[in-house]
GROMACS .gro file of C-alpha atoms in nm:
model
  325
    1UNK     CA    1  12.484   8.506   7.824
    2UNK     CA    2  12.169   8.324   7.936
    3UNK     CA    3  11.873   8.276   7.703
    4UNK     CA    4  11.663   8.515   7.916
    5UNK     CA    5  11.919   8.791   7.868
    6UNK     CA    6  11.948   8.717   7.495
    7UNK     CA    7  11.571   8.735   7.447
    8UNK     CA    8  11.566   9.068   7.631
    9UNK     CA    9  11.793   9.239   7.379
   10UNK     CA   10  11.624   9.531   7.208
   11UNK     CA   11  11.816   9.631   6.897
   12UNK     CA   12  11.742   9.821   6.576
   13UNK     CA   13  11.769   9.634   6.247
   14UNK     CA   14  12.112   9.533   6.119
   15UNK     CA   15  12.060   9.735   5.798
   16UNK     CA   16  12.010  10.054   6.002
   17UNK     CA   17  12.324   9.989   6.205
   18UNK     CA   18  12.537   9.899   5.901
   19UNK     CA   19  12.428  10.211   5.713
   20UNK     CA   20  12.506  10.444   6.001
   21UNK     CA   21  12.837  10.275   6.092
   22UNK     CA   22  12.966  10.287   5.732
   23UNK     CA   23  12.857  10.648   5.672
   24UNK     CA   24  12.994  10.766   6.008
   25UNK     CA   25  13.323  10.580   5.965
   26UNK     CA   26  13.375  10.704   5.609
   27UNK     CA   27  13.221  11.047   5.677
   28UNK     CA   28  13.032  11.011   5.351
   29UNK     CA   29  12.692  10.877   5.248
   30UNK     CA   30  12.824  10.828   4.894
   31UNK     CA   31  13.119  10.615   4.998
   32UNK     CA   32  12.903  10.420   5.243
   33UNK     CA   33  12.662  10.341   4.960
   34UNK     CA   34  12.953  10.216   4.746
   35UNK     CA   35  13.088   9.997   5.027
   36UNK     CA   36  12.745   9.847   5.099
   37UNK     CA   37  12.648   9.818   4.730
   38UNK     CA   38  12.325  10.014   4.778
   39UNK     CA   39  12.201  10.355   4.668
   40UNK     CA   40  12.277  10.680   4.853
   41UNK     CA   41  11.908  10.728   4.920
   42UNK     CA   42  11.891  10.384   5.081
   43UNK     CA   43  12.176  10.475   5.319
   44UNK     CA   44  12.012  10.806   5.407
   45UNK     CA   45  11.678  10.632   5.462
   46UNK     CA   46  11.831  10.374   5.698
   47UNK     CA   47  12.014  10.642   5.900
   48UNK     CA   48  11.695  10.844   5.935
   49UNK     CA   49  11.507  10.531   6.042
   50UNK     CA   50  11.775  10.459   6.304
   51UNK     CA   51  11.752  10.812   6.441
   52UNK     CA   52  11.374  10.777   6.470
   53UNK     CA   53  11.415  10.438   6.640
   54UNK     CA   54  11.662  10.586   6.892
   55UNK     CA   55  11.485  10.919   6.929
   56UNK     CA   56  11.819  11.097   6.883
   57UNK     CA   57  11.999  11.282   6.607
   58UNK     CA   58  12.320  11.105   6.497
   59UNK     CA   59  12.448  11.294   6.191
   60UNK     CA   60  12.453  11.646   6.054
   61UNK     CA   61  12.563  11.795   5.724
   62UNK     CA   62  12.862  12.028   5.709
   63UNK     CA   63  12.889  12.125   5.345
   64UNK     CA   64  12.972  11.805   5.153
   65UNK     CA   65  13.105  11.633   5.463
   66UNK     CA   66  12.902  11.421   5.699
   67UNK     CA   67  12.944  11.533   6.062
   68UNK     CA   68  12.850  11.342   6.374
   69UNK     CA   69  12.649  11.479   6.660
   70UNK     CA   70  12.782  11.407   7.012
   71UNK     CA   71  12.540  11.115   7.028
   72UNK     CA   72  12.657  10.982   6.694
   73UNK     CA   73  13.026  11.018   6.788
   74UNK     CA   74  12.964  10.827   7.112
   75UNK     CA   75  12.768  10.553   6.931
   76UNK     CA   76  13.017  10.486   6.646
   77UNK     CA   77  13.312  10.320   6.833
   78UNK     CA   78  13.093  10.054   6.993
   79UNK     CA   79  12.922   9.974   6.663
   80UNK     CA   80  13.255   9.951   6.475
   81UNK     CA   81  13.396   9.719   6.741
   82UNK     CA   82  13.085   9.500   6.726
   83UNK     CA   83  13.104   9.471   6.346
   84UNK     CA   84  13.478   9.391   6.364
   85UNK     CA   85  13.411   9.114   6.616
   86UNK     CA   86  13.136   8.967   6.398
   87UNK     CA   87  13.359   8.983   6.089
   88UNK     CA   88  13.649   8.813   6.269
   89UNK     CA   89  13.427   8.537   6.407
   90UNK     CA   90  13.276   8.479   6.062
   91UNK     CA   91  13.623   8.459   5.901
   92UNK     CA   92  13.742   8.208   6.160
   93UNK     CA   93  13.445   7.985   6.090
   94UNK     CA   94  13.503   8.019   5.717
   95UNK     CA   95  13.871   7.929   5.746
   96UNK     CA   96  13.789   7.629   5.962
   97UNK     CA   97  13.539   7.486   5.712
   98UNK     CA   98  13.701   7.586   5.383
   99UNK     CA   99  13.949   7.337   5.239
  100UNK     CA  100  14.223   7.434   4.997
  101UNK     CA  101  14.369   7.232   4.712
  102UNK     CA  102  14.743   7.227   4.640
  103UNK     CA  103  14.841   7.096   4.296
  104UNK     CA  104  15.184   6.934   4.275
  105UNK     CA  105  15.354   6.800   3.963
  106UNK     CA  106  15.646   6.559   4.007
  107UNK     CA  107  15.852   6.299   3.824
  108UNK     CA  108  15.716   5.943   3.858
  109UNK     CA  109  16.026   5.794   4.023
  110UNK     CA  110  16.053   6.062   4.290
  111UNK     CA  111  15.678   6.042   4.352
  112UNK     CA  112  15.670   5.663   4.387
  113UNK     CA  113  15.990   5.608   4.584
  114UNK     CA  114  16.017   5.916   4.805
  115UNK     CA  115  15.732   6.168   4.793
  116UNK     CA  116  15.427   5.946   4.842
  117UNK     CA  117  15.575   5.752   5.138
  118UNK     CA  118  15.635   6.087   5.315
  119UNK     CA  119  15.332   6.284   5.198
  120UNK     CA  120  15.126   6.199   5.505
  121UNK     CA  121  15.373   6.409   5.705
  122UNK     CA  122  15.282   6.722   5.510
  123UNK     CA  123  14.910   6.640   5.525
  124UNK     CA  124  14.934   6.612   5.905
  125UNK     CA  125  15.123   6.941   5.919
  126UNK     CA  126  14.865   7.126   5.706
  127UNK     CA  127  14.544   6.922   5.752
  128UNK     CA  128  14.315   7.177   5.583
  129UNK     CA  129  14.493   7.130   5.247
  130UNK     CA  130  14.410   6.858   4.994
  131UNK     CA  131  14.713   6.767   4.780
  132UNK     CA  132  14.652   6.670   4.417
  133UNK     CA  133  14.962   6.496   4.280
  134UNK     CA  134  15.020   6.462   3.906
  135UNK     CA  135  15.323   6.287   3.758
  136UNK     CA  136  15.500   6.345   3.429
  137UNK     CA  137  15.819   6.221   3.264
  138UNK     CA  138  15.879   6.559   3.098
  139UNK     CA  139  16.173   6.741   3.255
  140UNK     CA  140  16.197   7.066   3.058
  141UNK     CA  141  15.880   7.086   2.849
  142UNK     CA  142  15.625   7.222   3.097
  143UNK     CA  143  15.458   7.544   3.210
  144UNK     CA  144  15.530   7.617   3.578
  145UNK     CA  145  15.211   7.822   3.625
  146UNK     CA  146  15.001   7.512   3.549
  147UNK     CA  147  15.068   7.384   3.904
  148UNK     CA  148  15.113   7.535   4.247
  149UNK     CA  149  15.448   7.354   4.284
  150UNK     CA  150  15.647   7.146   4.036
  151UNK     CA  151  15.940   6.914   4.110
  152UNK     CA  152  16.210   6.842   3.853
  153UNK     CA  153  16.553   6.677   3.843
  154UNK     CA  154  16.791   6.924   3.679
  155UNK     CA  155  17.156   6.964   3.595
  156UNK     CA  156  17.318   7.305   3.633
  157UNK     CA  157  17.286   7.355   3.256
  158UNK     CA  158  16.917   7.262   3.253
  159UNK     CA  159  16.848   7.494   3.544
  160UNK     CA  160  17.016   7.783   3.363
  161UNK     CA  161  16.814   7.702   3.049
  162UNK     CA  162  16.484   7.718   3.237
  163UNK     CA  163  16.574   8.043   3.414
  164UNK     CA  164  16.657   8.205   3.079
  165UNK     CA  165  16.323   8.120   2.917
  166UNK     CA  166  16.079   8.402   2.833
  167UNK     CA  167  15.787   8.410   3.071
  168UNK     CA  168  15.980   8.252   3.359
  169UNK     CA  169  16.040   8.581   3.539
  170UNK     CA  170  15.959   8.550   3.907
  171UNK     CA  171  15.981   8.167   3.911
  172UNK     CA  172  16.171   8.042   4.217
  173UNK     CA  173  16.382   7.726   4.249
  174UNK     CA  174  16.511   7.533   4.549
  175UNK     CA  175  16.733   7.222   4.552
  176UNK     CA  176  16.624   6.979   4.824
  177UNK     CA  177  16.765   6.637   4.732
  178UNK     CA  178  17.059   6.511   4.522
  179UNK     CA  179  16.997   6.284   4.226
  180UNK     CA  180  17.274   6.029   4.284
  181UNK     CA  181  17.277   5.680   4.134
  182UNK     CA  182  17.426   5.351   4.249
  183UNK     CA  183  17.345   4.984   4.166
  184UNK     CA  184  17.082   4.819   4.385
  185UNK     CA  185  16.952   4.463   4.401
  186UNK     CA  186  16.757   4.225   4.618
  187UNK     CA  187  16.943   4.045   4.900
  188UNK     CA  188  16.788   3.726   4.764
  189UNK     CA  189  16.969   3.776   4.433
  190UNK     CA  190  17.307   3.784   4.607
  191UNK     CA  191  17.214   3.479   4.812
  192UNK     CA  192  17.182   3.273   4.493
  193UNK     CA  193  17.532   3.349   4.362
  194UNK     CA  194  17.868   3.482   4.480
  195UNK     CA  195  17.833   3.842   4.592
  196UNK     CA  196  18.003   4.091   4.358
  197UNK     CA  197  18.306   4.264   4.509
  198UNK     CA  198  18.388   4.504   4.225
  199UNK     CA  199  18.189   4.671   3.945
  200UNK     CA  200  18.330   4.433   3.683
  201UNK     CA  201  18.151   4.147   3.862
  202UNK     CA  202  17.820   4.286   3.735
  203UNK     CA  203  17.894   4.100   3.411
  204UNK     CA  204  17.742   3.794   3.583
  205UNK     CA  205  17.404   3.967   3.626
  206UNK     CA  206  17.113   4.116   3.432
  207UNK     CA  207  17.112   4.494   3.423
  208UNK     CA  208  16.772   4.661   3.453
  209UNK     CA  209  16.743   4.974   3.239
  210UNK     CA  210  16.506   5.270   3.245
  211UNK     CA  211  16.397   5.425   2.918
  212UNK     CA  212  16.347   5.755   3.099
  213UNK     CA  213  16.722   5.763   3.180
  214UNK     CA  214  16.875   5.570   2.887
  215UNK     CA  215  17.238   5.672   2.951
  216UNK     CA  216  17.242   5.613   3.326
  217UNK     CA  217  17.413   5.274   3.316
  218UNK     CA  218  17.666   5.391   3.058
  219UNK     CA  219  17.763   5.687   3.275
  220UNK     CA  220  17.781   5.482   3.594
  221UNK     CA  221  17.996   5.210   3.435
  222UNK     CA  222  18.230   5.480   3.302
  223UNK     CA  223  18.260   5.627   3.654
  224UNK     CA  224  18.328   5.277   3.794
  225UNK     CA  225  18.596   5.213   3.526
  226UNK     CA  226  18.392   4.927   3.377
  227UNK     CA  227  18.288   5.095   3.053
  228UNK     CA  228  18.329   4.780   2.838
  229UNK     CA  229  18.128   4.553   3.069
  230UNK     CA  230  17.896   4.307   2.896
  231UNK     CA  231  17.612   4.199   3.128
  232UNK     CA  232  17.456   3.854   3.131
  233UNK     CA  233  17.130   4.010   3.018
  234UNK     CA  234  16.932   4.335   3.002
  235UNK     CA  235  16.570   4.431   3.070
  236UNK     CA  236  16.410   4.768   2.995
  237UNK     CA  237  16.131   4.957   3.174
  238UNK     CA  238  15.952   5.286   3.112
  239UNK     CA  239  16.050   5.447   3.442
  240UNK     CA  240  16.338   5.412   3.686
  241UNK     CA  241  16.108   5.317   3.975
  242UNK     CA  242  15.982   5.017   3.773
  243UNK     CA  243  16.340   4.900   3.724
  244UNK     CA  244  16.400   4.933   4.098
  245UNK     CA  245  16.079   4.740   4.163
  246UNK     CA  246  16.207   4.462   3.936
  247UNK     CA  247  16.535   4.463   4.129
  248UNK     CA  248  16.338   4.404   4.451
  249UNK     CA  249  16.195   4.093   4.284
  250UNK     CA  250  16.546   3.958   4.225
  251UNK     CA  251  16.546   4.012   3.848
  252UNK     CA  252  16.883   4.189   3.837
  253UNK     CA  253  17.061   4.513   3.921
  254UNK     CA  254  16.896   4.852   3.874
  255UNK     CA  255  17.035   5.199   3.929
  256UNK     CA  256  16.872   5.366   4.226
  257UNK     CA  257  16.908   5.695   4.409
  258UNK     CA  258  17.040   5.611   4.760
  259UNK     CA  259  16.813   5.878   4.913
  260UNK     CA  260  16.505   5.754   4.730
  261UNK     CA  261  16.558   5.385   4.807
  262UNK     CA  262  16.680   5.440   5.166
  263UNK     CA  263  16.349   5.313   5.309
  264UNK     CA  264  16.368   4.995   5.100
  265UNK     CA  265  16.729   4.939   5.206
  266UNK     CA  266  16.636   4.988   5.573
  267UNK     CA  267  16.349   4.739   5.529
  268UNK     CA  268  16.586   4.477   5.384
  269UNK     CA  269  16.425   4.484   5.039
  270UNK     CA  270  16.733   4.621   4.863
  271UNK     CA  271  17.107   4.636   4.913
  272UNK     CA  272  17.366   4.874   4.768
  273UNK     CA  273  17.686   4.669   4.723
  274UNK     CA  274  17.865   4.948   4.534
  275UNK     CA  275  17.767   5.257   4.732
  276UNK     CA  276  18.129   5.376   4.708
  277UNK     CA  277  18.071   5.422   4.334
  278UNK     CA  278  17.794   5.680   4.303
  279UNK     CA  279  17.729   5.926   4.022
  280UNK     CA  280  17.585   6.266   4.112
  281UNK     CA  281  17.529   6.524   3.842
  282UNK     CA  282  17.181   6.659   3.912
  283UNK     CA  283  16.956   6.786   4.192
  284UNK     CA  284  16.587   6.762   4.262
  285UNK     CA  285  16.437   7.113   4.269
  286UNK     CA  286  16.102   7.247   4.380
  287UNK     CA  287  15.979   7.506   4.131
  288UNK     CA  288  15.745   7.779   4.252
  289UNK     CA  289  15.566   7.986   3.985
  290UNK     CA  290  15.513   8.358   4.040
  291UNK     CA  291  15.140   8.305   4.103
  292UNK     CA  292  15.228   8.088   4.407
  293UNK     CA  293  15.479   8.331   4.558
  294UNK     CA  294  15.226   8.455   4.814
  295UNK     CA  295  15.045   8.122   4.861
  296UNK     CA  296  15.110   8.015   5.220
  297UNK     CA  297  15.031   7.650   5.142
  298UNK     CA  298  15.265   7.633   4.843
  299UNK     CA  299  15.541   7.797   5.047
  300UNK     CA  300  15.476   7.553   5.333
  301UNK     CA  301  15.506   7.261   5.089
  302UNK     CA  302  15.843   7.388   4.960
  303UNK     CA  303  15.966   7.431   5.318
  304UNK     CA  304  15.848   7.079   5.396
  305UNK     CA  305  16.037   6.943   5.092
  306UNK     CA  306  16.355   7.114   5.214
  307UNK     CA  307  16.319   6.975   5.566
  308UNK     CA  308  16.230   6.625   5.442
  309UNK     CA  309  16.525   6.627   5.202
  310UNK     CA  310  16.766   6.717   5.483
  311UNK     CA  311  16.615   6.450   5.709
  312UNK     CA  312  16.650   6.186   5.438
  313UNK     CA  313  17.015   6.270   5.377
  314UNK     CA  314  17.091   6.272   5.749
  315UNK     CA  315  16.924   5.931   5.793
  316UNK     CA  316  17.115   5.788   5.496
  317UNK     CA  317  17.448   5.919   5.627
  318UNK     CA  318  17.377   5.761   5.966
  319UNK     CA  319  17.283   5.430   5.802
  320UNK     CA  320  17.597   5.423   5.587
  321UNK     CA  321  17.814   5.507   5.887
  322UNK     CA  322  17.652   5.233   6.097
  323UNK     CA  323  17.703   4.973   5.823
  324UNK     CA  324  18.070   5.068   5.793
  325UNK     CA  325  18.141   5.024   6.166
   0.00000   0.00000   0.00000
């Protein structure tokens, strides 16, 4: 509408219109006053002022009910529609300018090796959400309601233990990525000495341990039938991703999750000479507390984790197949 038309509008005050629309819609001055957070006398005063402004009677009393005159009944639908349109437009503006925060708690290794490199995909998918990522090494000792979404690596027994805890009613779980382990090292390390052809050949190398998973090498060597292997040396790190980082620097062999290190393998930073020997006893789960069950952003994040997990596994399977051909 042109500015000349806009300046020509002749309208009563918004307070008059709101008072009449609420009272006419609810058929009650009392309920209109409650909705508008004003007194009943204020509503009645605004309706009377509107009638005087229009020069027409809009409402009439029928006992305790508020009745509309023909003029009032004809006026109400247009006013209600106008207020609905204004409310919708205001909400759209509010949604466009209001940013939401999604708090996510994850294990350090998953965060460093897999989640952070892919997180921009979720941010592009839901640009109005700011993700706050916190990491912790604690697997079982945490309160799910402290975050919108938590991510943990759990065995079947640990999952059952969490589900049985008091206060965990309504908490949802979803497995999205396997926690498998296989030895990884830098290609440069293999270039300096004869490449190992069987697990027992790891005795010539330094094994890089993680204090967060102290039994990982023992379990893998048992699976590979090399339980009694004595390595050339050992180095320990606080977290598994630090051990993998050391492996990239050619310091020895670390145990890595093929899905988590797939990007590094594709980039030529790591190799997996014993991918045929892989342990797999746990799964990475997203954990959704009851308070997030209706949160569209938390649900979208869990869906994104599921899709990203499937994509990672599909890419790894394709890579392994290509290397075998």
